Coordinates of C-alpha atoms in Angstrom, one line a residue:
M1 CA -2.6 3.1 -11.0
I2 CA -0.2 0.2 -11.4
G3 CA -0.6 0.5 -15.1
M4 CA 0.6 4.1 -14.9
W5 CA 3.8 3.0 -13.2
F6 CA 4.4 -0.1 -15.4
P7 CA 2.9 0.8 -18.7
R8 CA 2.6 -1.6 -21.7
Y9 CA 3.4 0.0 -25.0
S10 CA 3.0 -3.1 -27.2
A11 CA -0.3 -4.6 -28.0
M12 CA -1.1 -7.9 -26.5
R13 CA -2.5 -10.6 -28.7
I14 CA -4.3 -13.6 -27.2
G15 CA -3.6 -16.9 -28.9
N16 CA -1.7 -20.1 -28.8
S17 CA 1.7 -18.4 -28.7
D18 CA 4.4 -18.4 -26.0
E19 CA 4.8 -14.7 -26.4
V20 CA 1.8 -13.8 -24.2
R21 CA 3.2 -12.9 -20.8
P22 CA 1.0 -12.3 -17.7
P23 CA 1.5 -9.1 -15.7
R24 CA 4.6 -9.2 -13.6
L25 CA 4.4 -10.5 -10.1
L26 CA 5.6 -7.1 -8.7
A27 CA 2.7 -5.4 -10.4
G28 CA 0.3 -7.8 -8.8
V29 CA 1.8 -7.4 -5.3
L30 CA 1.8 -3.6 -5.7
H31 CA -1.8 -3.7 -6.8
V32 CA -2.8 -5.6 -3.7
V33 CA -0.8 -3.4 -1.3
L34 CA -1.7 -0.1 -2.9
V35 CA -5.4 -0.8 -3.9
W36 CA -6.8 -3.7 -2.0
L37 CA -5.4 -3.2 1.5
P38 CA -6.4 0.5 1.7
G39 CA -9.7 -0.2 0.1
A40 CA -10.4 -3.0 2.6
A41 CA -9.4 -0.7 5.4
L42 CA -11.8 2.0 4.2
V43 CA -14.6 -0.5 4.0
G44 CA -13.7 -1.8 7.4
L45 CA -13.8 1.8 8.8
V46 CA -17.4 2.0 7.7
V47 CA -18.5 -1.5 8.7
A48 CA -16.3 -2.4 11.7
P49 CA -13.9 0.4 12.8
E50 CA -13.0 -1.5 16.0
L51 CA -11.7 -4.4 14.0
V52 CA -9.6 -2.0 11.8
R53 CA -8.3 -0.3 14.9
L54 CA -7.3 -3.7 16.4
A55 CA -5.5 -4.7 13.2
L56 CA -3.7 -1.4 13.0
S57 CA -2.6 -1.6 16.7
G58 CA -1.1 -5.0 15.8
I59 CA 1.5 -3.1 13.8
G60 CA 2.8 -1.9 17.2
Y61 CA 2.0 -4.9 19.4
V62 CA 3.3 -7.7 17.2
P63 CA 6.9 -6.4 16.5
G64 CA 7.0 -5.2 20.1
F65 CA 6.2 -8.7 21.4
I66 CA 8.8 -10.3 19.1
L67 CA 11.5 -7.8 20.2
E68 CA 10.6 -8.3 23.8
S69 CA 11.0 -12.0 23.5
I70 CA 14.5 -11.8 22.0
A71 CA 15.7 -8.7 23.9
N72 CA 18.1 -9.0 26.8
G73 CA 17.7 -5.4 27.8
G74 CA 19.1 -2.1 26.5
V75 CA 18.0 -0.5 23.2
L76 CA 15.9 -3.4 22.0
T77 CA 13.8 -3.5 25.2
T78 CA 13.3 0.3 25.0
F79 CA 12.3 0.0 21.3
A80 CA 9.9 -2.9 22.1
S81 CA 8.3 -0.8 24.9
S82 CA 7.8 2.1 22.6
L83 CA 6.2 -0.2 20.0
N84 CA 3.8 -1.6 22.6
D85 CA 3.0 2.0 23.7
T86 CA 2.2 2.8 20.0
G87 CA -0.2 -0.1 19.9
A88 CA -1.8 0.9 23.1
T89 CA -2.2 4.5 21.9
I90 CA -3.9 3.3 18.7
Q91 CA -6.2 1.1 20.8
G92 CA -7.0 4.1 23.1
L93 CA -8.2 6.4 20.3
P94 CA -11.9 7.1 20.3
P95 CA -13.7 5.4 17.4
T96 CA -14.9 8.6 15.7
A97 CA -11.4 10.2 15.9
F98 CA -9.8 7.0 14.6
R99 CA -12.4 6.6 11.8
G100 CA -12.0 10.3 10.6
G101 CA -8.2 10.5 11.0
F102 CA -7.3 7.1 9.5
G103 CA -9.9 7.4 6.8
G104 CA -8.8 10.9 5.8
L105 CA -5.1 9.7 5.8
L106 CA -5.9 6.8 3.5
I107 CA -7.9 9.0 1.1
V108 CA -5.3 11.8 1.0
A109 CA -2.4 9.3 0.6
G110 CA -4.3 7.5 -2.3
L111 CA -4.9 10.8 -4.1
L112 CA -1.2 11.8 -3.7
V113 CA 0.0 8.4 -5.0
A114 CA -2.5 8.6 -7.9
R115 CA -1.4 12.1 -8.8
R116 CA 2.3 11.2 -8.8
A117 CA 1.7 8.0 -10.9
Y118 CA -0.4 10.0 -13.4
R119 CA 2.3 12.7 -13.8
G120 CA 5.0 10.0 -14.2
A121 CA 2.9 8.2 -16.9
L122 CA 2.4 11.5 -18.7
R123 CA 6.1 12.3 -18.6
R124 CA 7.0 8.8 -19.9
F125 CA 4.3 9.0 -22.6
E126 CA 5.6 12.4 -23.8
T127 CA 9.1 11.2 -24.1
H128 CA 8.2 7.9 -25.8
E129 CA 9.0 7.7 -29.5
L130 CA 6.9 5.7 -31.9
H131 CA 8.7 3.7 -34.5

């Protein structure tokens, strides 16, 4: 998928030259975020859905805790409270509903991202000129 967004048109030759460049750091980071994290979450939903639910609820709890510690009241306190409520809501979901909902969301999102990347790669390939 990352190769579709950042294609290589030139051939890469391995040898003792300084012209060989490794993939860009951005491509590696995007690969981890778009492939490894959702893949690990899907495996976790099968093996230990409670652990995935706990990790996902941390998305609400951790920023809420940080905002609570620096807030003096007002909007930040309200926002921190809503983040904590989001974490509590995720923790309160039944395991089967969480597994089906979050797993389905990951699969649908992955298919949509792959479709968009594939169409973009086709568009770039069709407009590319060979010299």
